[in-house]
mmCIF file of C-alpha atoms and ligand atoms in Angstrom:
data_model
loop_
_atom_site.group_PDB
_atom_site.id
_atom_site.type_symbol
_atom_site.label_atom_id
_atom_site.label_comp_id
_atom_site.label_asym_id
_atom_site.label_seq_id
_atom_site.Cartn_x
_atom_site.Cartn_y
_atom_site.Cartn_z
ATOM 1 C CA UNK A 1 -0.220 0.323 0.126
ATOM 2 C CA UNK A 2 1.165 3.636 -0.842
ATOM 3 C CA UNK A 3 1.903 6.221 1.661
ATOM 4 C CA UNK A 4 -0.524 8.906 1.101
ATOM 5 C CA UNK A 5 -2.173 12.139 3.030
ATOM 6 C CA UNK A 6 -5.607 12.986 2.538
ATOM 7 C CA UNK A 7 -6.154 16.782 1.654
ATOM 8 C CA UNK A 8 -9.581 18.998 1.627
ATOM 9 C CA UNK A 9 -9.692 22.222 -0.402
ATOM 10 C CA UNK A 10 -12.433 24.789 -0.168
ATOM 11 C CA UNK A 11 -13.962 23.432 -3.709
ATOM 12 C CA UNK A 12 -17.863 23.358 -4.885
ATOM 13 C CA UNK A 13 -16.747 19.556 -5.899
ATOM 14 C CA UNK A 14 -13.396 18.919 -7.634
ATOM 15 C CA UNK A 15 -10.894 18.744 -4.849
ATOM 16 C CA UNK A 16 -13.156 18.386 -1.648
ATOM 17 C CA UNK A 17 -10.920 15.010 -1.377
ATOM 18 C CA UNK A 18 -7.296 15.022 -2.460
ATOM 19 C CA UNK A 19 -5.512 11.727 -2.084
ATOM 20 C CA UNK A 20 -1.333 12.642 -2.586
ATOM 21 C CA UNK A 21 1.011 9.823 -2.988
ATOM 22 C CA UNK A 22 4.890 9.815 -2.849
ATOM 23 C CA UNK A 23 4.825 7.192 -5.877
ATOM 24 C CA UNK A 24 2.285 5.435 -7.700
ATOM 25 C CA UNK A 25 2.320 3.358 -10.965
ATOM 26 C CA UNK A 26 -0.109 5.871 -12.607
ATOM 27 C CA UNK A 27 -2.403 8.457 -10.915
ATOM 28 C CA UNK A 28 -5.496 7.609 -13.378
ATOM 29 C CA UNK A 29 -5.158 3.714 -12.173
ATOM 30 C CA UNK A 30 -5.217 4.813 -8.865
ATOM 31 C CA UNK A 31 -8.394 7.172 -9.581
ATOM 32 C CA UNK A 32 -10.385 4.250 -11.444
ATOM 33 C CA UNK A 33 -9.338 1.834 -8.282
ATOM 34 C CA UNK A 34 -11.002 4.557 -5.924
ATOM 35 C CA UNK A 35 -14.012 5.093 -8.189
ATOM 36 C CA UNK A 36 -14.509 1.210 -8.459
ATOM 37 C CA UNK A 37 -14.473 1.590 -4.351
ATOM 38 C CA UNK A 38 -17.325 4.302 -4.795
ATOM 39 C CA UNK A 39 -15.321 7.489 -3.598
ATOM 40 C CA UNK A 40 -16.919 10.668 -4.142
ATOM 41 C CA UNK A 41 -16.841 12.575 -7.364
ATOM 42 C CA UNK A 42 -14.427 15.310 -7.647
ATOM 43 C CA UNK A 43 -12.146 13.131 -5.902
ATOM 44 C CA UNK A 44 -8.416 14.105 -6.991
ATOM 45 C CA UNK A 45 -5.187 11.804 -6.765
ATOM 46 C CA UNK A 46 -1.753 13.301 -7.404
ATOM 47 C CA UNK A 47 1.675 11.611 -6.960
ATOM 48 C CA UNK A 48 5.398 13.126 -7.123
ATOM 49 C CA UNK A 49 6.497 10.309 -9.308
ATOM 50 C CA UNK A 50 4.625 7.797 -11.430
ATOM 51 C CA UNK A 51 6.175 4.328 -13.012
ATOM 52 C CA UNK A 52 3.950 3.709 -15.330
ATOM 53 C CA UNK A 53 2.499 7.265 -16.739
ATOM 54 C CA UNK A 54 0.081 6.715 -19.541
ATOM 55 C CA UNK A 55 -0.273 8.786 -22.258
ATOM 56 C CA UNK A 56 -2.612 8.593 -25.572
ATOM 57 C CA UNK A 57 -2.435 6.051 -27.964
ATOM 58 C CA UNK A 58 -0.511 3.587 -25.864
ATOM 59 C CA UNK A 59 2.514 6.143 -25.314
ATOM 60 C CA UNK A 60 4.152 6.589 -21.801
ATOM 61 C CA UNK A 61 4.313 9.664 -20.187
ATOM 62 C CA UNK A 62 7.598 10.907 -18.895
ATOM 63 C CA UNK A 63 6.933 11.015 -15.002
ATOM 64 C CA UNK A 64 10.307 12.069 -13.057
ATOM 65 C CA UNK A 65 9.900 12.712 -9.338
ATOM 66 C CA UNK A 66 8.790 16.081 -8.084
ATOM 67 C CA UNK A 67 9.389 17.693 -11.192
ATOM 68 C CA UNK A 68 5.947 17.761 -13.469
ATOM 69 C CA UNK A 69 2.358 17.634 -11.752
ATOM 70 C CA UNK A 70 0.767 14.138 -12.303
ATOM 71 C CA UNK A 71 -2.986 14.519 -11.513
ATOM 72 C CA UNK A 72 -6.297 12.213 -12.059
ATOM 73 C CA UNK A 73 -9.645 13.541 -11.219
ATOM 74 C CA UNK A 74 -12.745 11.089 -10.571
ATOM 75 C CA UNK A 75 -15.718 12.189 -12.502
ATOM 76 C CA UNK A 76 -19.126 11.007 -12.723
ATOM 77 C CA UNK A 77 -20.838 13.094 -15.535
ATOM 78 C CA UNK A 78 -24.367 12.392 -17.115
ATOM 79 C CA UNK A 79 -23.222 12.926 -20.590
ATOM 80 C CA UNK A 80 -23.444 10.941 -23.236
ATOM 81 C CA UNK A 81 -20.652 8.975 -24.973
ATOM 82 C CA UNK A 82 -20.476 11.757 -27.719
ATOM 83 C CA UNK A 83 -20.003 14.392 -25.125
ATOM 84 C CA UNK A 84 -17.088 12.648 -23.437
ATOM 85 C CA UNK A 85 -14.572 14.670 -25.638
ATOM 86 C CA UNK A 86 -15.721 17.788 -23.679
ATOM 87 C CA UNK A 87 -14.366 16.861 -20.648
ATOM 88 C CA UNK A 88 -10.888 16.610 -22.217
ATOM 89 C CA UNK A 89 -11.730 20.417 -24.008
ATOM 90 C CA UNK A 90 -12.543 22.056 -20.579
ATOM 91 C CA UNK A 91 -9.547 20.171 -19.035
ATOM 92 C CA UNK A 92 -7.417 21.988 -21.564
ATOM 93 C CA UNK A 93 -8.933 25.210 -20.518
ATOM 94 C CA UNK A 94 -8.642 24.772 -16.881
ATOM 95 C CA UNK A 95 -5.214 23.960 -17.487
ATOM 96 C CA UNK A 96 -4.389 26.983 -19.541
ATOM 97 C CA UNK A 97 -5.772 29.040 -16.825
ATOM 98 C CA UNK A 98 -3.809 27.633 -14.026
ATOM 99 C CA UNK A 99 -0.671 27.776 -16.217
ATOM 100 C CA UNK A 100 -1.347 31.501 -17.206
ATOM 101 C CA UNK A 101 -2.307 32.360 -13.630
ATOM 102 C CA UNK A 102 0.663 30.411 -11.747
ATOM 103 C CA UNK A 103 3.591 30.800 -14.218
ATOM 104 C CA UNK A 104 2.401 34.017 -16.323
ATOM 105 C CA UNK A 105 2.729 32.060 -19.502
ATOM 106 C CA UNK A 106 -0.133 31.476 -22.246
ATOM 107 C CA UNK A 107 -0.126 28.146 -23.765
ATOM 108 C CA UNK A 108 -1.539 27.088 -27.183
ATOM 109 C CA UNK A 109 -4.219 24.442 -27.197
ATOM 110 C CA UNK A 110 -3.440 21.921 -30.251
ATOM 111 C CA UNK A 111 -6.396 19.879 -30.745
ATOM 112 C CA UNK A 112 -7.705 17.936 -28.842
ATOM 113 C CA UNK A 113 -5.552 17.925 -25.684
ATOM 114 C CA UNK A 114 -1.976 19.272 -25.606
ATOM 115 C CA UNK A 115 -0.535 22.380 -24.645
ATOM 116 C CA UNK A 116 2.318 23.712 -26.468
ATOM 117 C CA UNK A 117 4.810 26.586 -25.340
ATOM 118 C CA UNK A 118 6.976 27.590 -28.099
ATOM 119 C CA UNK A 119 6.153 24.886 -30.235
ATOM 120 C CA UNK A 120 6.843 21.996 -27.512
ATOM 121 C CA UNK A 121 4.584 20.213 -25.480
ATOM 122 C CA UNK A 122 4.031 20.910 -22.004
ATOM 123 C CA UNK A 123 1.161 19.480 -21.233
ATOM 124 C CA UNK A 124 -1.265 16.095 -22.132
ATOM 125 C CA UNK A 125 -4.443 15.014 -20.870
ATOM 126 C CA UNK A 126 -5.633 11.654 -20.972
ATOM 127 C CA UNK A 127 -9.260 10.784 -20.225
ATOM 128 C CA UNK A 128 -10.510 7.450 -19.895
ATOM 129 C CA UNK A 129 -14.094 6.035 -19.693
ATOM 130 C CA UNK A 130 -15.388 3.015 -17.883
ATOM 131 C CA UNK A 131 -19.125 1.988 -18.072
ATOM 132 C CA UNK A 132 -21.046 0.674 -15.130
ATOM 133 C CA UNK A 133 -24.489 -0.908 -15.121
ATOM 134 C CA UNK A 134 -27.301 1.473 -14.305
ATOM 135 C CA UNK A 135 -24.885 4.174 -13.228
ATOM 136 C CA UNK A 136 -23.443 7.486 -14.745
ATOM 137 C CA UNK A 137 -20.142 6.471 -16.368
ATOM 138 C CA UNK A 138 -16.814 6.788 -14.490
ATOM 139 C CA UNK A 139 -14.642 9.338 -16.462
ATOM 140 C CA UNK A 140 -11.256 9.885 -14.970
ATOM 141 C CA UNK A 141 -9.093 12.692 -16.606
ATOM 142 C CA UNK A 142 -5.409 12.733 -15.885
ATOM 143 C CA UNK A 143 -2.883 15.490 -16.848
ATOM 144 C CA UNK A 144 0.278 15.982 -16.827
ATOM 145 C CA UNK A 145 2.256 18.896 -16.670
ATOM 146 C CA UNK A 146 6.111 19.265 -17.174
ATOM 147 C CA UNK A 147 6.826 21.862 -14.768
ATOM 148 C CA UNK A 148 10.436 22.091 -13.440
ATOM 149 C CA UNK A 149 12.189 19.561 -15.530
ATOM 150 C CA UNK A 150 15.450 20.466 -16.853
ATOM 151 C CA UNK A 151 15.276 20.455 -21.052
ATOM 152 C CA UNK A 152 18.179 18.064 -20.525
ATOM 153 C CA UNK A 153 16.292 15.539 -18.483
ATOM 154 C CA UNK A 154 13.656 14.612 -21.141
ATOM 155 C CA UNK A 155 14.666 11.202 -22.801
ATOM 156 C CA UNK A 156 16.260 12.263 -25.943
ATOM 157 C CA UNK A 157 13.581 10.584 -28.307
ATOM 158 C CA UNK A 158 11.168 13.250 -27.179
ATOM 159 C CA UNK A 159 13.870 16.325 -26.264
ATOM 160 C CA UNK A 160 12.924 18.055 -29.746
ATOM 161 C CA UNK A 161 9.048 18.282 -28.714
ATOM 162 C CA UNK A 162 8.605 18.585 -24.986
ATOM 163 C CA UNK A 163 9.428 21.534 -22.820
ATOM 164 C CA UNK A 164 8.754 22.157 -19.058
ATOM 165 C CA UNK A 165 7.693 25.471 -17.657
ATOM 166 C CA UNK A 166 11.179 26.054 -16.337
ATOM 167 C CA UNK A 167 12.864 24.919 -19.495
ATOM 168 C CA UNK A 168 10.962 27.937 -21.420
ATOM 169 C CA UNK A 169 11.372 30.758 -18.919
ATOM 170 C CA UNK A 170 14.524 29.770 -16.828
ATOM 171 C CA UNK A 171 12.530 30.333 -13.436
ATOM 172 C CA UNK A 172 11.165 27.859 -11.124
ATOM 173 C CA UNK A 173 7.484 27.626 -11.225
ATOM 174 C CA UNK A 174 5.750 26.634 -7.505
ATOM 175 C CA UNK A 175 4.140 23.439 -8.174
ATOM 176 C CA UNK A 176 1.817 23.677 -5.421
ATOM 177 C CA UNK A 177 0.233 26.750 -6.661
ATOM 178 C CA UNK A 178 -0.032 25.653 -9.993
ATOM 179 C CA UNK A 179 -1.617 22.620 -8.979
ATOM 180 C CA UNK A 180 -4.235 24.369 -6.598
ATOM 181 C CA UNK A 181 -5.068 26.784 -9.377
ATOM 182 C CA UNK A 182 -5.812 23.949 -11.865
ATOM 183 C CA UNK A 183 -8.016 22.160 -9.331
ATOM 184 C CA UNK A 184 -10.249 25.580 -8.703
ATOM 185 C CA UNK A 185 -10.530 26.128 -12.522
ATOM 186 C CA UNK A 186 -11.429 22.618 -13.094
ATOM 187 C CA UNK A 187 -13.735 23.059 -10.544
ATOM 188 C CA UNK A 188 -15.416 26.162 -12.259
ATOM 189 C CA UNK A 189 -15.706 24.551 -15.498
ATOM 190 C CA UNK A 190 -16.827 21.595 -14.731
ATOM 191 C CA UNK A 191 -19.893 23.331 -13.107
ATOM 192 C CA UNK A 192 -20.221 24.795 -16.373
ATOM 193 C CA UNK A 193 -20.094 21.494 -18.224
ATOM 194 C CA UNK A 194 -22.681 19.738 -15.942
ATOM 195 C CA UNK A 195 -24.786 22.838 -16.232
ATOM 196 C CA UNK A 196 -25.209 22.410 -20.000
ATOM 197 C CA UNK A 197 -23.493 25.925 -20.322
ATOM 198 C CA UNK A 198 -20.757 24.353 -22.882
ATOM 199 C CA UNK A 199 -20.472 27.173 -25.097
ATOM 200 C CA UNK A 200 -18.633 29.216 -22.665
ATOM 201 C CA UNK A 201 -15.945 26.886 -22.277
ATOM 202 C CA UNK A 202 -15.443 25.902 -26.560
ATOM 203 C CA UNK A 203 -15.028 29.992 -26.799
ATOM 204 C CA UNK A 204 -12.431 29.946 -24.023
ATOM 205 C CA UNK A 205 -10.671 26.585 -25.816
ATOM 206 C CA UNK A 206 -10.792 28.237 -29.223
ATOM 207 C CA UNK A 207 -9.633 31.664 -27.485
ATOM 208 C CA UNK A 208 -6.388 29.498 -26.634
ATOM 209 C CA UNK A 209 -5.908 27.784 -29.720
ATOM 210 C CA UNK A 210 -4.129 28.953 -32.849
ATOM 211 C CA UNK A 211 -5.098 25.961 -34.881
ATOM 212 C CA UNK A 212 -7.860 27.343 -37.615
ATOM 213 C CA UNK A 213 -5.938 28.189 -40.875
ATOM 214 C CA UNK A 214 -3.257 25.407 -39.978
ATOM 215 C CA UNK A 215 -2.712 22.692 -42.640
ATOM 216 C CA UNK A 216 -2.477 19.650 -40.799
ATOM 217 C CA UNK A 217 -2.410 15.601 -41.801
ATOM 218 C CA UNK A 218 -4.559 12.901 -39.832
ATOM 219 C CA UNK A 219 -5.259 9.156 -40.128
ATOM 220 C CA UNK A 220 -8.773 8.617 -40.100
ATOM 221 C CA UNK A 221 -10.104 4.740 -40.846
ATOM 222 C CA UNK A 222 -6.483 4.088 -42.329
ATOM 223 C CA UNK A 223 -6.646 6.522 -44.424
ATOM 224 C CA UNK A 224 -4.331 9.980 -44.708
ATOM 225 C CA UNK A 225 -6.277 13.046 -45.134
ATOM 226 C CA UNK A 226 -4.555 16.136 -45.859
ATOM 227 C CA UNK A 227 -6.291 19.461 -45.511
ATOM 228 C CA UNK A 228 -6.640 22.781 -43.738
ATOM 229 C CA UNK A 229 -8.414 23.339 -40.409
ATOM 230 C CA UNK A 230 -11.468 25.585 -40.799
ATOM 231 C CA UNK A 231 -12.822 25.190 -37.249
ATOM 232 C CA UNK A 232 -13.598 23.507 -33.977
ATOM 233 C CA UNK A 233 -17.323 22.986 -33.672
ATOM 234 C CA UNK A 234 -19.459 23.708 -30.806
ATOM 235 C CA UNK A 235 -18.751 19.926 -29.463
ATOM 236 C CA UNK A 236 -15.276 20.238 -29.733
ATOM 237 C CA UNK A 237 -14.796 18.190 -33.069
ATOM 238 C CA UNK A 238 -12.435 19.519 -35.523
ATOM 239 C CA UNK A 239 -13.426 20.689 -39.416
ATOM 240 C CA UNK A 240 -11.056 20.072 -41.847
ATOM 241 C CA UNK A 241 -11.110 20.758 -45.245
ATOM 242 C CA UNK A 242 -9.319 18.449 -47.573
ATOM 243 C CA UNK A 243 -7.483 19.370 -50.901
ATOM 244 C CA UNK A 244 -10.806 18.992 -53.284
ATOM 245 C CA UNK A 245 -12.235 21.154 -50.759
ATOM 246 C CA UNK A 246 -14.863 18.412 -48.948
ATOM 247 C CA UNK A 247 -15.117 18.929 -44.728
ATOM 248 C CA UNK A 248 -14.543 16.366 -42.546
ATOM 249 C CA UNK A 249 -15.193 16.029 -39.082
ATOM 250 C CA UNK A 250 -12.682 14.994 -36.865
ATOM 251 C CA UNK A 251 -13.794 13.200 -34.085
ATOM 252 C CA UNK A 252 -10.342 11.756 -32.218
ATOM 253 C CA UNK A 253 -6.961 10.750 -32.944
ATOM 254 C CA UNK A 254 -3.784 12.902 -33.808
ATOM 255 C CA UNK A 255 -3.157 15.716 -36.189
ATOM 256 C CA UNK A 256 0.094 16.599 -37.396
ATOM 257 C CA UNK A 257 0.836 20.516 -38.568
ATOM 258 C CA UNK A 258 2.362 19.942 -42.179
ATOM 259 C CA UNK A 259 3.008 23.517 -42.411
ATOM 260 C CA UNK A 260 5.988 24.189 -39.952
ATOM 261 C CA UNK A 261 8.978 21.862 -39.092
ATOM 262 C CA UNK A 262 9.062 20.056 -35.581
ATOM 263 C CA UNK A 263 10.456 23.425 -34.109
ATOM 264 C CA UNK A 264 7.429 25.640 -35.441
ATOM 265 C CA UNK A 265 9.420 27.193 -38.447
ATOM 266 C CA UNK A 266 7.084 27.523 -41.463
ATOM 267 C CA UNK A 267 8.090 25.012 -44.346
ATOM 268 C CA UNK A 268 9.182 26.307 -47.905
HETATM 269 C C1 BTN B 1 -1.040 12.173 -23.734
HETATM 270 O O1 BTN B 1 -0.466 13.524 -24.052
HETATM 271 O O2 BTN B 1 -0.703 11.671 -24.132
HETATM 272 C C2 BTN B 1 -1.530 12.439 -22.356
HETATM 273 C C3 BTN B 1 -0.985 12.413 -21.017
HETATM 274 C C4 BTN B 1 -1.656 11.868 -19.905
HETATM 275 C C5 BTN B 1 -0.516 11.861 -18.895
HETATM 276 C C6 BTN B 1 -1.353 11.932 -17.071
HETATM 277 S S1 BTN B 1 -0.068 12.072 -15.846
HETATM 278 C C7 BTN B 1 -1.493 11.809 -14.828
HETATM 279 C C8 BTN B 1 -2.254 10.886 -15.329
HETATM 280 N N1 BTN B 1 -1.874 9.505 -15.251
HETATM 281 C C9 BTN B 1 -1.690 9.077 -15.970
HETATM 282 O O3 BTN B 1 -1.090 7.733 -16.166
HETATM 283 N N2 BTN B 1 -1.354 9.293 -17.236
HETATM 284 C C10 BTN B 1 -1.845 10.924 -16.862
#
C-alpha cells in the first residue's frame, strides 16, 4: 500500500478530497481503483512520481519525481458518449488558465489535448471512460504538466518536442500554486459543463488555440487525410477541409502540422 495524505480544499466538487501519493504506477489507475470502490465524485489523486505514467495512443508519460504535476480526477458526469470529449477540452482550458495564473505563460492548445509553449508540448491530458451498469459512467481525467524538468532531463527521443515551464522561462514554478489553481479552475469549468453551459468553455478553448487555418495531416479509418483546419465545432469536433474542398469532421486521433517543421518554423 502506498503512503498517502488526504487533503481538502474549499471547492464545490473537484478537490474536496485529495489523495497525495509519493509514488505510484499511474494516478489514472489509482483514481479508477478509488472510483470502483465508490469514492466521491471530484476526488483527486496526485503523485510526486509515476512509474507507469500513461499517455494517449498507448504512449508513456515521462514522470520524474518532483518535476511535474501528475493529477487525475474522478468524475461521474451524466453525459452521452459523444459528449465525453468535452471533458478533455474543459480540462485543457482549465490548464491554460492555471498556467497563466501560476507561471504567467499563455499556452497554445493543439487539438484535442496538448498544451504547447514555443511549439513544444508542456502538458497532456488522458481521459479514460468506464461504463457501469445502471449508473453514470466513470470518467477519469488525467493531466500531466512538465513543470520544473530541466530540458536535458527529457529522454532523447522527446527532447525536440517536449518542454517544461522551467525550460521555457528559466524560472522555477511553484508546483503547489499551479496545482491549486488548476483544481479551482477545473471545479469552475466542470460546473459549467454539467449545467449545459459548454459554449462558454468551447469559446475559451477557441481563444487559446491557433489551430484554425493551419495545414495538417491525420489518419482516419486507415487513410491519410491532408487539409486545412477551418474550425472547431460546438462539440469540440475538428473540421478539416481537404484538398478537393470536402469537409471532414475529425472526432479523435492525432493531427500533425504540415506547414511548419518540428521546431515550429514555417516550411517552404
Ligand atoms: C498525452 O498527452 O498523451 C496524455 C498524457 C497524460 C499524462 C497524465 S499524468 C497523470 C495521469 N496519469 C497517467 O498515467 N497519465 C495521466
